[in-house]
Each structure stands twice: as structure tokens, then as C-alpha cells.
Coordinates of C-alpha atoms in Angstrom, one line a residue:
Chain P
X1 CA -27.6 20.1 0.7
X2 CA -25.0 17.6 1.9
X3 CA -24.0 17.1 -1.8
X4 CA -21.8 20.2 -2.0
X5 CA -20.3 20.0 1.5
X6 CA -19.6 16.2 1.1
X7 CA -17.9 16.9 -2.2
X8 CA -15.8 19.6 -0.6
X9 CA -14.7 17.4 2.3
X10 CA -13.8 14.6 -0.1
X11 CA -12.0 17.0 -2.4
X12 CA -9.9 18.2 0.5
X13 CA -9.1 14.6 1.5
X14 CA -7.9 13.8 -2.0
X15 CA -5.8 16.9 -2.3
X16 CA -4.3 16.2 1.2
X17 CA -3.4 12.7 0.2
X18 CA -1.9 14.0 -3.0
X19 CA 0.4 16.6 -1.5
X20 CA 1.5 14.1 1.2
X21 CA 2.6 11.6 -1.4
X22 CA 4.9 13.9 -3.4
X23 CA 6.6 10.9 -5.0
X24 CA 3.4 10.3 -7.1
X25 CA 3.3 13.9 -8.1
X26 CA 7.0 13.8 -9.0
X27 CA 6.6 10.7 -11.2
X28 CA 3.6 12.0 -13.0
X29 CA 5.3 15.3 -13.7
X30 CA 8.7 13.7 -14.5
X31 CA 7.8 12.4 -18.0
X32 CA 6.2 15.6 -19.4
X33 CA 9.1 17.6 -18.0
X34 CA 11.7 15.3 -19.6
X35 CA 9.7 15.6 -22.9
X36 CA 9.7 19.3 -22.5
X37 CA 13.4 19.7 -21.9
X38 CA 14.6 16.9 -24.2
X39 CA 12.3 16.9 -27.2
X40 CA 12.2 20.7 -27.6
X41 CA 16.0 20.5 -27.9
X42 CA 16.3 17.3 -29.9
X43 CA 13.7 18.4 -32.5
X44 CA 14.5 22.1 -32.4
X45 CA 15.8 22.2 -35.9
X46 CA 13.0 20.2 -37.5
X47 CA 10.8 23.2 -37.7
X48 CA 13.3 24.6 -40.3
X49 CA 12.3 21.8 -42.7
X50 CA 10.2 23.4 -45.4
X51 CA 6.4 22.7 -45.5
X52 CA 6.1 20.4 -42.5
X53 CA 5.6 22.8 -39.6
X54 CA 3.7 26.1 -39.6
X55 CA 6.1 28.8 -40.8
X56 CA 8.1 30.8 -38.3
X57 CA 7.4 28.9 -35.1
X58 CA 9.8 27.1 -32.8
X59 CA 9.4 23.5 -31.9
X60 CA 8.9 24.5 -28.3
X61 CA 5.8 26.5 -29.1
X62 CA 4.6 23.6 -31.3
X63 CA 5.1 20.8 -28.8
X64 CA 4.2 22.4 -25.5
X65 CA 0.5 22.0 -26.0
X66 CA 1.1 18.3 -26.8
X67 CA 3.2 17.9 -23.6
X68 CA 0.5 19.6 -21.6
X69 CA -2.0 17.0 -22.8
X70 CA 0.4 14.2 -22.2
X71 CA 0.5 15.4 -18.6
X72 CA -3.3 15.4 -18.4
X73 CA -3.1 11.8 -19.6
X74 CA -0.7 10.5 -17.1
X75 CA -2.2 12.2 -14.0
X76 CA -5.7 11.0 -15.1
X77 CA -4.4 7.5 -15.0
X78 CA -3.7 7.7 -11.3
X79 CA -7.3 8.6 -10.6
X80 CA -8.4 5.0 -11.2
X81 CA -5.7 3.7 -8.9
X82 CA -6.9 5.8 -6.0
X83 CA -10.4 4.5 -6.3
X84 CA -9.0 1.0 -6.4
X85 CA -7.1 1.8 -3.1
X86 CA -10.3 3.0 -1.5
X87 CA -12.2 -0.1 -2.7
X88 CA -9.5 -2.6 -1.5
X89 CA -8.6 -0.9 1.8
X90 CA -12.3 -0.8 2.8
X91 CA -12.4 3.0 3.0
X92 CA -15.1 3.1 0.4
X93 CA -17.3 0.8 2.5
X94 CA -16.5 2.9 5.5
X95 CA -17.8 5.9 3.7
X96 CA -20.9 4.0 2.5
X97 CA -22.1 3.2 6.0
X98 CA -22.3 6.9 6.7
X99 CA -25.1 9.1 5.2
X100 CA -22.5 10.6 2.8
X101 CA -24.0 11.7 -0.5
X102 CA -23.1 8.9 -2.9
X103 CA -22.5 11.1 -5.9
X104 CA -20.2 13.3 -3.8
X105 CA -17.8 10.4 -3.5
X106 CA -17.3 10.4 -7.2
X107 CA -17.4 14.2 -7.7
X108 CA -14.9 14.8 -4.9
X109 CA -12.6 12.5 -6.8
X110 CA -13.2 14.2 -10.1
X111 CA -12.9 17.7 -8.9
X112 CA -9.6 16.9 -7.2
X113 CA -8.4 15.3 -10.5
X114 CA -9.2 18.4 -12.4
X115 CA -7.5 20.6 -9.8
X116 CA -4.4 18.4 -10.0
X117 CA -4.2 18.5 -13.8
X118 CA -4.6 22.3 -13.7
X119 CA -1.8 22.7 -11.1
X120 CA 0.5 20.4 -12.9
X121 CA -0.2 22.2 -16.2
X122 CA 0.7 25.5 -14.5
X123 CA 4.0 24.1 -13.5
X124 CA 4.8 22.9 -17.0
X125 CA 3.6 26.2 -18.4
X126 CA 5.9 28.1 -16.1
X127 CA 8.8 25.9 -17.2
X128 CA 7.9 26.3 -20.9
X129 CA 7.7 30.1 -20.4
X130 CA 11.2 29.9 -19.0
X131 CA 12.3 28.2 -22.2
X132 CA 10.7 30.8 -24.3
X133 CA 7.1 29.6 -24.8
X134 CA 4.3 32.1 -24.8
X135 CA 0.6 32.2 -25.3
X136 CA -0.5 34.6 -28.0
X137 CA -4.0 35.0 -26.6
X138 CA -2.8 36.1 -23.2
X139 CA -4.4 35.4 -19.9
X140 CA -7.9 34.6 -21.3
X141 CA -6.2 32.2 -23.6
X142 CA -4.3 30.5 -20.8
X143 CA -7.5 30.1 -18.8
X144 CA -9.2 28.6 -21.8
X145 CA -6.2 26.3 -22.4
X146 CA -6.3 25.1 -18.8
X147 CA -10.1 24.6 -19.0
X148 CA -9.7 22.4 -22.1
X149 CA -6.8 20.5 -20.5
X150 CA -8.7 19.9 -17.3
X151 CA -11.8 18.8 -19.2
X152 CA -9.7 16.4 -21.3
X153 CA -8.2 15.1 -18.0
X154 CA -11.6 14.4 -16.6
X155 CA -12.6 12.5 -19.7
X156 CA -9.5 10.2 -19.3
X157 CA -10.0 10.0 -15.5
X158 CA -13.3 8.4 -16.5
X159 CA -11.5 5.6 -18.4
X160 CA -9.1 4.9 -15.5
X161 CA -11.9 5.0 -13.0
X162 CA -14.0 2.7 -15.0
X163 CA -11.2 0.2 -15.4
X164 CA -10.4 0.5 -11.7
X165 CA -14.0 -0.1 -10.7
X166 CA -14.4 -3.0 -13.1
X167 CA -11.1 -4.8 -12.3
X168 CA -10.3 -3.6 -8.8
X169 CA -6.7 -3.8 -9.6
X170 CA -4.3 -0.9 -9.7
X171 CA -1.9 -2.9 -11.8
X172 CA -4.5 -3.3 -14.5
X173 CA -5.3 0.4 -14.5
X174 CA -1.6 1.2 -14.9
X175 CA -1.1 -1.5 -17.5
X176 CA -4.0 -0.6 -19.7
X177 CA -3.4 3.1 -19.2
X178 CA 0.3 2.9 -20.0
X179 CA -0.5 0.7 -23.0
X180 CA -2.9 3.4 -24.3
X181 CA -0.8 6.5 -23.6
X182 CA 2.1 6.3 -26.0
X183 CA 0.4 5.0 -29.2
X184 CA -2.4 7.6 -28.7
X185 CA 0.1 10.3 -28.0
X186 CA 2.5 9.6 -30.9
X187 CA -0.3 9.0 -33.3
X188 CA -1.7 12.5 -32.8
X189 CA -0.7 16.0 -33.7
X190 CA 0.9 16.4 -30.2
X191 CA 4.5 16.3 -31.3
X192 CA 4.5 16.2 -35.1
X193 CA 2.1 17.9 -37.6
X194 CA 0.1 15.8 -40.0
X195 CA 2.1 16.8 -43.0
X196 CA 5.1 15.0 -41.5
X197 CA 3.3 11.8 -40.9
X198 CA 3.0 8.6 -43.0
X199 CA -0.5 8.1 -44.4
X200 CA -1.7 5.5 -42.0
X201 CA -0.7 7.5 -38.9
X202 CA -2.3 10.5 -40.5
X203 CA -5.5 8.5 -40.7
X204 CA -5.3 7.6 -37.0
X205 CA -4.3 11.1 -36.0
X206 CA -7.3 12.6 -37.8
X207 CA -9.7 10.7 -35.6
X208 CA -7.6 10.7 -32.4
X209 CA -9.3 12.7 -29.7
X210 CA -5.9 14.0 -28.5
X211 CA -5.4 15.7 -31.9
X212 CA -8.6 17.6 -31.4
X213 CA -7.6 18.7 -27.9
X214 CA -4.1 19.6 -28.8
X215 CA -5.1 21.5 -31.9
X216 CA -7.4 23.6 -29.8
X217 CA -4.7 24.4 -27.3
X218 CA -2.3 25.1 -30.0
X219 CA -4.7 27.5 -31.7
X220 CA -4.9 29.4 -28.4
X221 CA -1.1 29.7 -28.0
X222 CA 0.4 30.1 -31.5
X223 CA 0.3 33.6 -32.9
X224 CA -2.5 34.3 -35.4
X225 CA -4.0 30.8 -35.1
X226 CA -7.0 31.5 -32.9
X227 CA -10.1 29.8 -34.1
X228 CA -13.3 29.5 -32.2
X229 CA -14.2 26.6 -34.5
X230 CA -11.4 24.3 -33.4
X231 CA -12.0 25.1 -29.8
X232 CA -15.7 24.2 -30.1
X233 CA -14.9 21.1 -32.0
X234 CA -12.4 20.0 -29.3
X235 CA -14.9 20.7 -26.5
X236 CA -17.5 18.7 -28.4
X237 CA -15.2 15.7 -29.0
X238 CA -14.0 15.7 -25.4
X239 CA -17.6 16.1 -24.2
X240 CA -18.6 13.0 -26.2
X241 CA -15.7 11.0 -24.7
X242 CA -16.5 12.3 -21.3
X243 CA -20.2 11.2 -21.6
X244 CA -19.1 7.7 -22.5
X245 CA -16.2 7.3 -20.0
X246 CA -17.9 9.1 -17.1
X247 CA -21.2 7.4 -17.9
X248 CA -19.4 4.0 -17.6
X249 CA -17.8 5.1 -14.4
X250 CA -21.1 6.2 -13.0
X251 CA -22.7 2.9 -14.0
X252 CA -20.0 0.8 -12.4
X253 CA -19.9 3.0 -9.3
X254 CA -23.6 2.6 -8.8
X255 CA -23.2 -1.2 -9.1
X256 CA -20.5 -1.0 -6.4
X257 CA -22.4 1.2 -4.0
X258 CA -25.9 -0.1 -4.3
Chain X
X1 CA -40.5 -1.0 21.3
X2 CA -37.4 -2.1 23.0
X3 CA -35.8 -4.1 20.2
X4 CA -33.0 -2.1 18.7
X5 CA -32.3 -4.8 16.1
X6 CA -34.8 -7.3 14.8
X7 CA -34.0 -9.9 12.2
X8 CA -36.5 -12.4 10.9
X9 CA -35.7 -15.2 8.4
X10 CA -32.8 -13.3 6.9
X11 CA -31.4 -15.1 3.8
X12 CA -28.5 -13.9 1.7
X13 CA -27.4 -15.7 -1.4
X14 CA -24.4 -14.5 -3.3
X15 CA -24.3 -14.3 -7.0
X16 CA -22.2 -17.5 -7.1
X17 CA -24.9 -19.4 -5.3
X18 CA -23.3 -19.4 -1.9
X19 CA -26.0 -19.3 0.8
X20 CA -23.9 -17.2 3.2
X21 CA -26.8 -16.6 5.6
X22 CA -29.6 -19.1 5.6
X23 CA -32.7 -18.0 7.4
X24 CA -31.6 -16.5 10.6
X25 CA -33.7 -14.7 13.2
X26 CA -32.7 -12.8 16.3
X27 CA -33.4 -9.7 18.3
X28 CA -31.2 -7.3 20.2
X29 CA -32.7 -5.2 22.8
X30 CA -31.9 -1.5 23.3
X31 CA -28.6 -1.1 25.2
X32 CA -27.9 -4.9 24.7
X33 CA -24.5 -6.3 24.1
X34 CA -25.1 -9.0 21.5
X35 CA -22.5 -11.4 20.2
X36 CA -22.4 -13.4 17.1
X37 CA -20.0 -16.3 17.7
X38 CA -18.8 -18.5 14.9
X39 CA -15.8 -19.6 12.9
X40 CA -14.5 -18.0 9.7
X41 CA -17.0 -18.2 6.9
X42 CA -20.0 -18.8 9.2
X43 CA -21.9 -15.8 7.8
X44 CA -21.0 -13.3 10.5
X45 CA -19.6 -10.6 8.3
X46 CA -22.3 -11.0 5.7
X47 CA -24.9 -10.5 8.4
X48 CA -23.2 -7.3 9.5
X49 CA -23.1 -6.0 5.9
X50 CA -26.8 -6.5 5.5
X51 CA -27.5 -4.8 8.9
X52 CA -25.3 -1.9 8.0
X53 CA -26.9 -1.3 4.6
X54 CA -23.8 -2.5 2.6
X55 CA -25.5 -5.6 1.1
X56 CA -29.0 -6.1 0.0
X57 CA -30.7 -9.1 1.5
X58 CA -32.1 -11.9 -0.6
X59 CA -35.1 -12.2 1.6
X60 CA -36.3 -11.7 5.2
X61 CA -37.1 -8.7 7.4
X62 CA -34.5 -6.6 9.0
X63 CA -35.3 -3.6 11.2
X64 CA -33.0 -1.2 13.2
X65 CA -34.7 1.0 15.8
X66 CA -37.9 0.3 13.9
X67 CA -36.5 1.4 10.5
X68 CA -36.5 -1.0 7.6
X69 CA -33.0 -1.7 6.5
X70 CA -33.7 -1.1 2.8
X71 CA -36.5 1.5 2.8
X72 CA -34.9 3.6 5.5
X73 CA -31.2 3.0 4.7
X74 CA -30.4 6.7 4.9
X75 CA -32.0 7.0 8.4
X76 CA -30.2 3.9 9.6
X77 CA -26.8 5.2 8.5
X78 CA -27.2 8.1 10.9
X79 CA -27.8 5.7 13.8
X80 CA -25.0 3.2 13.3
X81 CA -21.3 3.1 13.8
X82 CA -19.4 0.4 12.1
X83 CA -16.0 -1.1 12.5
X84 CA -15.2 -3.6 9.8
X85 CA -13.0 -6.6 10.3
X86 CA -10.1 -5.1 8.4
X87 CA -8.9 -2.0 10.1
X88 CA -9.7 1.0 7.9
X89 CA -8.1 4.3 8.4
X90 CA -6.7 6.8 5.9
X91 CA -3.0 6.4 6.2
X92 CA -2.2 9.7 4.6
X93 CA -4.3 11.6 7.1
X94 CA -3.5 12.2 10.8
X95 CA -5.6 10.6 13.5
X96 CA -7.4 13.8 14.1
X97 CA -8.1 14.4 10.4
X98 CA -9.5 10.9 10.1
X99 CA -11.9 11.6 12.9
X100 CA -12.9 15.1 11.5
X101 CA -13.5 13.6 8.1
X102 CA -15.7 10.9 9.5
X103 CA -17.6 13.6 11.5
X104 CA -18.1 15.7 8.4
X105 CA -19.5 12.8 6.5
X106 CA -21.9 12.3 9.4
X107 CA -23.0 15.8 8.9
X108 CA -21.4 17.2 12.0
X109 CA -19.3 20.3 12.1
X110 CA -18.2 23.3 14.1
X111 CA -17.1 23.3 17.7
X112 CA -19.4 20.4 18.4
X113 CA -17.4 18.2 16.2
X114 CA -14.0 19.5 17.4
X115 CA -15.0 18.8 21.0
X116 CA -16.2 15.4 20.1
X117 CA -13.0 14.6 18.3
X118 CA -11.0 15.7 21.4
X119 CA -13.1 13.5 23.6
X120 CA -12.5 10.5 21.4
X121 CA -8.8 11.0 21.1
X122 CA -8.7 10.9 24.9
X123 CA -11.0 7.9 25.1
X124 CA -8.8 5.7 22.9
X125 CA -5.5 7.1 24.3
X126 CA -4.3 8.7 21.1
X127 CA -3.7 12.2 22.5
X128 CA 0.0 12.2 21.8
X129 CA -0.3 10.7 18.3
X130 CA -3.4 12.6 17.2
X131 CA -1.5 14.9 14.8
X132 CA 0.7 12.2 13.4
X133 CA -0.2 10.5 10.2
X134 CA -1.9 7.2 10.7
X135 CA 0.8 5.6 8.5
X136 CA 3.1 5.7 11.5
X137 CA 0.6 4.1 13.9
X138 CA 1.0 0.6 15.3
X139 CA -1.7 -2.0 14.6
X140 CA -3.3 -1.5 17.9
X141 CA -3.4 2.3 17.5
X142 CA -5.0 2.0 14.1
X143 CA -7.6 -0.3 15.5
X144 CA -8.4 2.2 18.3
X145 CA -8.5 5.1 15.8
X146 CA -10.9 3.0 13.6
X147 CA -13.1 2.4 16.7
X148 CA -13.1 6.1 17.5
X149 CA -14.1 7.0 14.0
X150 CA -17.1 4.7 14.3
X151 CA -18.1 6.6 17.4
X152 CA -17.8 10.2 16.2
X153 CA -21.5 10.8 15.6
X154 CA -22.6 9.2 18.9
X155 CA -24.2 6.2 17.2
X156 CA -27.0 4.4 19.0
X157 CA -25.9 1.0 17.7
X158 CA -22.3 0.0 17.2
X159 CA -21.4 -2.9 14.9
X160 CA -18.0 -4.5 15.4
X161 CA -16.8 -7.2 13.1
X162 CA -14.2 -9.2 14.9
X163 CA -12.8 -6.1 16.7
X164 CA -9.9 -7.9 18.3
X165 CA -8.8 -10.4 15.6
X166 CA -5.0 -10.0 15.1
X167 CA -4.5 -7.9 18.2
X168 CA -2.0 -8.6 21.0
X169 CA -3.5 -9.5 24.4
X170 CA -2.8 -6.0 25.8
X171 CA -4.5 -4.2 22.9
X172 CA -7.3 -6.7 23.1
X173 CA -8.1 -6.0 26.7
X174 CA -7.9 -2.3 26.0
X175 CA -10.5 -2.7 23.3
X176 CA -12.6 -4.7 25.7
X177 CA -12.4 -2.0 28.3
X178 CA -13.7 0.7 25.8
X179 CA -16.5 -1.5 24.6
X180 CA -17.7 -2.3 28.1
X181 CA -17.6 1.4 28.9
X182 CA -19.6 2.3 25.8
X183 CA -22.2 -0.2 26.5
X184 CA -22.6 1.1 30.0
X185 CA -23.1 4.6 28.5
X186 CA -26.1 3.2 26.7
X187 CA -24.9 2.2 23.3
X188 CA -26.3 -1.0 21.8
X189 CA -23.4 -3.2 20.6
X190 CA -23.5 -6.0 18.0
X191 CA -20.2 -7.8 17.9
X192 CA -19.0 -10.8 16.0
X193 CA -16.1 -12.9 17.2
X194 CA -14.5 -16.2 17.0
X195 CA -13.0 -16.0 20.5
X196 CA -14.9 -17.7 23.3
X197 CA -13.3 -15.6 25.9
X198 CA -14.4 -12.4 24.2
X199 CA -18.0 -13.5 23.8
X200 CA -18.1 -14.8 27.4
X201 CA -16.6 -11.7 28.9
X202 CA -18.5 -9.0 27.0
X203 CA -21.8 -10.2 25.7
X204 CA -25.1 -10.2 27.6
X205 CA -26.7 -12.2 24.8
X206 CA -25.2 -14.6 22.2
X207 CA -26.1 -16.4 19.1
X208 CA -23.9 -19.2 17.8
X209 CA -23.7 -19.2 14.0
X210 CA -22.3 -22.0 11.8
X211 CA -22.7 -22.5 8.1
X212 CA -25.2 -19.5 7.8
X213 CA -27.5 -20.9 10.5
X214 CA -28.0 -20.0 14.1
X215 CA -27.6 -23.1 16.1
X216 CA -28.0 -21.8 19.6
X217 CA -28.8 -18.6 21.4
X218 CA -29.1 -17.2 24.9
X219 CA -26.9 -15.6 27.6
X220 CA -23.5 -17.1 27.9
X221 CA -24.6 -18.7 31.2
X222 CA -27.7 -20.2 29.7
X223 CA -25.8 -21.5 26.8
X224 CA -23.3 -23.2 29.0
X225 CA -26.1 -24.4 31.1
X226 CA -27.6 -26.2 28.1
X227 CA -24.5 -28.3 27.7
X228 CA -25.4 -29.7 31.1
X229 CA -23.0 -30.5 33.8
X230 CA -20.6 -28.4 35.7
X231 CA -18.1 -30.0 37.9
X232 CA -17.8 -29.2 41.7
X233 CA -14.7 -30.6 43.4
X234 CA -14.6 -30.5 47.2
X235 CA -12.4 -32.0 49.9
X236 CA -13.1 -32.5 53.6
X237 CA -11.1 -31.7 56.7
X238 CA -8.8 -34.6 57.7
X239 CA -10.8 -35.3 60.9
X240 CA -14.0 -35.9 59.0
X241 CA -12.6 -38.5 56.7
X242 CA -12.0 -41.3 59.1
X243 CA -15.3 -41.7 61.0
X244 CA -17.8 -42.0 58.1
X245 CA -17.8 -38.3 57.4
X246 CA -17.2 -38.9 53.8
X247 CA -20.2 -41.2 53.5
X248 CA -22.4 -38.7 55.4
X249 CA -21.2 -35.9 53.1
X250 CA -22.1 -38.0 50.1
X251 CA -25.5 -38.6 51.4
X252 CA -26.1 -34.9 52.0
X253 CA -24.8 -34.1 48.6
X254 CA -27.2 -36.4 46.7
X255 CA -30.1 -34.6 48.5
X256 CA -29.0 -31.2 47.2
X257 CA -31.3 -30.2 44.3
X258 CA -29.7 -30.2 40.9
X259 CA -26.9 -32.6 41.7
X260 CA -26.8 -35.4 39.2
X261 CA -24.0 -37.5 40.4
X262 CA -21.5 -37.8 43.3
X263 CA -18.2 -39.7 43.0
X264 CA -15.3 -40.3 45.3
X265 CA -12.1 -38.9 44.1
X266 CA -8.6 -38.7 45.5
X267 CA -8.9 -36.9 48.8
X268 CA -12.4 -35.6 48.2
X269 CA -15.6 -35.8 46.2
X270 CA -16.6 -34.8 42.7
X271 CA -20.1 -33.6 42.1
X272 CA -21.7 -33.3 38.7
X273 CA -24.5 -30.7 38.6
X274 CA -26.3 -28.2 36.4
X275 CA -25.7 -24.6 37.3
X276 CA -23.0 -25.3 39.9
X277 CA -23.0 -21.6 40.8
X278 CA -26.3 -21.9 42.6
X279 CA -25.6 -25.3 44.0
X280 CA -22.3 -24.5 45.7
X281 CA -24.2 -22.2 48.1
X282 CA -26.7 -25.0 48.9
X283 CA -23.8 -27.4 49.6
X284 CA -22.0 -25.1 51.9
X285 CA -25.2 -24.4 53.8
X286 CA -26.1 -28.1 54.1
X287 CA -22.6 -29.0 55.3
X288 CA -22.7 -26.1 57.8
X289 CA -26.1 -27.2 59.3
X290 CA -24.7 -30.7 59.7
X291 CA -21.4 -29.7 61.1
X292 CA -19.3 -31.2 58.4
X293 CA -16.0 -29.3 57.9
X294 CA -14.9 -28.6 54.4
X295 CA -11.3 -27.9 53.4
X296 CA -11.9 -26.6 49.9
X297 CA -14.5 -26.4 47.3
X298 CA -14.1 -25.3 43.6
X299 CA -16.2 -25.5 40.5
X300 CA -15.6 -25.4 36.8
X301 CA -18.2 -24.7 34.2
X302 CA -18.4 -25.8 30.6
X303 CA -16.8 -23.3 28.3
X304 CA -18.5 -21.8 25.2
X305 CA -16.1 -24.1 23.3
X306 CA -18.0 -27.0 24.8
X307 CA -21.3 -25.3 23.9
X308 CA -20.1 -24.9 20.3
X309 CA -19.0 -28.5 20.2
X310 CA -22.3 -29.6 21.6
X311 CA -24.4 -27.8 18.9
X312 CA -22.2 -28.2 15.8
X313 CA -20.2 -31.3 16.4
X314 CA -16.9 -29.5 15.9
X315 CA -14.8 -26.9 17.7
X316 CA -14.1 -23.3 16.6
X317 CA -10.5 -22.9 15.7
X318 CA -9.8 -19.2 15.8
X319 CA -7.3 -18.3 13.1
X320 CA -5.5 -15.1 12.3
X321 CA -6.6 -14.0 8.8
X322 CA -4.0 -14.8 6.2
X323 CA -3.3 -12.1 3.6
X324 CA -5.2 -14.1 1.0
X325 CA -8.3 -14.4 3.2
X326 CA -8.1 -10.7 4.0
X327 CA -8.1 -9.9 0.3
X328 CA -11.0 -12.1 -0.3
X329 CA -13.0 -10.5 2.5
X330 CA -12.2 -7.1 1.3
X331 CA -13.5 -7.8 -2.2
X332 CA -17.1 -7.2 -1.0
X333 CA -18.2 -6.2 -4.5
X334 CA -16.6 -9.2 -6.1
X335 CA -19.3 -11.4 -4.9
X336 CA -22.6 -9.8 -5.5
X337 CA -25.8 -10.8 -3.8
X338 CA -28.4 -12.4 -6.1
X339 CA -31.6 -10.4 -6.3
X340 CA -34.9 -12.1 -6.2

């Protein structure tokens, strides 16, 4: 089976490229880290307001799950730009004249994306722990969190890959991606609970996929919040998005390679 | 079967209606060195993309080593090495890593691959730079690395799309040296170029392509022969000129087979003939038998440029690709072939 070995070689290639361009890593981590350091200080006293936040928790423990997902968002966006690079530099064609397994090209990309989101999430988690964050469900909970975050990252990689394959323009990927990020992030339960939102944002937030993912991650980290139901719902919602976005990616990729 | 590449009535129409390749046929024999000579936009790159399984043809038959280009695409990909027009290396990887990756994708591995990579690094003179990132390579080094990566799996056919466009003369002659060596080792080479000199120097067989059609084909010598006349210029020793030697020489020259015209020119004679290379020997022999002393003899043959002019009515003007043209060429998926 060349599928697995080809995927592995292309995974290694992506990871090598990533660690050798630390500037990209730096910038995609910068924003979540600024959020982590700044927002958790700025909004620290908001959780004292009665009836808005779950009782007895710090803003840090409330917002860290949201910041983890924001990080998944911003690193997923770079996935699309890397396939645009391969398309425009001719590297994709160079691969396509070899017997390389076609699906492995896409899977090597996606596995390295998932690896990257997981690694970046770990960095943010370590920082958050330093500030006083903790995960109530322990190591299994952390693993489940990372799993949900990586899965979420893959679903969004699908969007940026699809945009990249369709437009062949890194600027468009960044433009559309950047345009989507903040409205989706702020109109979700990432940073503020629904009770604190105006009605119309509440309505958006209740169907916003980020809310589902962030609620699941939060239910794993906050004390006495664990609920298998919210985790399964999140996996289901992300799964649906992934089917659509990765399906579109696969369709556009087939058109390019056929 | 000695044909490594066989193309019959190949047509490729892009989605926007452009007939990039318009019914071409040619054959390349095993271990041949075949050249596709033509200006920008003549259909050279498109033909290579069809032959290397990147584009699906609109119609026609294309076989490589007896394999059908569409039915046996997977088999063909193991046999071919391709260097595209734009140099493609992964800038974030070292030279060695680029070659290893290419080998892995060609299903090689272990010590066999490591040895092969070492061999190639030496072949293209990148030993000192092999562990540096390709980002730091000069244009010529990148081109050589790209060429080496097309060779990792010991392909039987090598496709080169304008391998020396944009190179300085020194790098160009280095690439020519490798290609000549590879061909001598038994690799069949298919090359496109817009440089007359390159086609003339390297190729054993040529097709001239313009506007998607092949307008002429043959060995460089045959092609130049078709244009007709070479020029032979000769001058006689001073002692011969006075006592009718010149007239006698003229008489002898008109009797030599293949000579079409003899004219007096300053201090000598100008002879128009086909295939001057063969005729010079006859002239020398004839003069020798008749004791006419020659001071000098030289010939000049028509260039491939004349050949191109003869068949198309215009000259090739090689141009370095502008960034915009490069972008356009790279967007291979932007123009999709129409299916029938």
C-alpha cells in the first residue's frame, strides 16, 4: 500500500516546512496568546456579575476553551494557503507526474494540519495552566479536548483548502478566512455566555458551530460540567461540517488532479 | 517495438476553445534525443503535459513504451522523469531532502535510494550544497536540483520543457553536458526549446511546431538540407589566378555533383550547393587530381532559424518569460481541456 507510506512522507514534508518557517507559527500563535493574556485580565472581574457566568469560575477557565478553538481556526486558515503554494509553484504537478497516491497528497496535508493544531493547543494549554487554568476531567479530558479541537481544525481546513483550490489565490484564502474568523468567534459562546448576549447575537450563537465545539471543550474542563451529550452533539455538528467542507475539498482536488 | 513515444493525430482543445495542439503525429525511438522546436505558445508545453499524464487529450492516440497514456497512466508515471518549464523545488527542504522525497514518491527507499541520491548530487555538482536549503540556491543550482529530482528513479524517458530558458550561458552548457551524458547512458529524451543552437547541438531528431501544428521534421541536418543551399567559399593560390586557373576551377566546380551555382567573388569563388559537407570533399579531390592549388575553403550551412523561416514565414524570437507569462503557464488548472 503506497497510500500510507505516501501520506507519511508528505506529512513529514509539511511538518518540516512548518518548523522551518517559524514566523508563520509565531503569527498564528500570537493572536490566541494575546487573547489569553489580555482578555483573561481585562474581563477577569466580569465573572463576578450575578447571573451571567456559571457560578464560582474564573474568566480564565471560561475563556480558555474559546481561545483554543480560535487557535484552531487561525491555523486551519493557513492550510489553504499551503496548497495554493503547491499549485502555483508547480510542486503539485511535480508530484502528479509520479505514481504518488492521489489521496495521500490531501491526507498528508490534513494529518499535518491536525498535528499542528494539536501542538499549538498544547502550547496554549501549558500557558493557561501557568495562569491557573485546569481541566477537571484530567488527562482523559485533555485528550478528548485535543481530539475535538483537532477535528474542528480539520473541518475548517476543509474550508480554506476548498477556497484555495477554487481561487488559487493565497490572498483570497486569507481574506475570506479573516473575514469569517472574528464574527464567528465573537458571535459564539467562546468568550461570553449566552445570558450576557443581546437577543440577535444569542440567536446566531445558538446555531454557530463554534459554540457547539466550545461548549463541549468547556464541559470537559469546568468542574462538574461533564456531559457526554454536549460532546456527542459537538462531534456530530463538526462531523457534518467536515463532510461538507472536506467533501468540497475532495471534489475540487479531484478536478485539479484528474 | 523500438518506438518509445508514439503520437498520432493528437488534438488538445482547452475549455476556452483554444486549439493548443492541432493534430500532431510523431515518433521517438528508444534512446532517441527528440526535440520540439517552436516559439512561445506553439503547443510545446501542452504536448508535454499530455505525454506526462497531466492533461487529458481531446482526441488522438498517445503511447509511451507501448502503454496507453490514459489507460496506463500509473504505469507511465513510473517510466518517466519530468522537468517542467518553471523550476520546481521545495525551497524549505535541502537539496538532499528534495531528492529523497522525490525518490519516496517514486516508491524507492532504503540504501538503494540513499546511494542513488548521492550519485545524483555528484552528477549535478551539488555535493557542497546538498544539505543547504534550496531557498539559498542560485537559479542554476535550482535548475540542476530539479533535473536531478527528475532522474531519481532512473526513468526510461526524460521530458524536459525548455530546460535552459532563463539560464546564463555557463549553466546552459552545464545542462547540455548532463543531458548528452544521460542520453549516452540510454535514456530517451524529449526536449522542447525555443533555442536553435540547443536543438541543433543536442537533438538527433527534431519537429518544428508552430500554432499547434508540426510544420517540419527530421534530423537537424535533414531539416537544414530542405532549405536548400549551403554556401562554399574558396580562394586559389596567387599563381593559379593569372593563367586561367580561375576559369579552369570554375569549370571543374560546375561538374561536381550537387553544385547548383558558381560565382566569382573577390579573390575567390562562391559555390552554392546542397549538403556542402559532402561536396567539399569532392571539390578538394577534383582540384587535387587537376593540380589546382587552393588557399582556403570554408562552408556555411543554413541555420535552423532559416529552416523555421522557410516553413512558417516568420522567425522564432526566443524570449525570457516575463513574470506574467510564468504565472499564466503555471495556472495549468485554470484552463481545463474540453472533454469530448
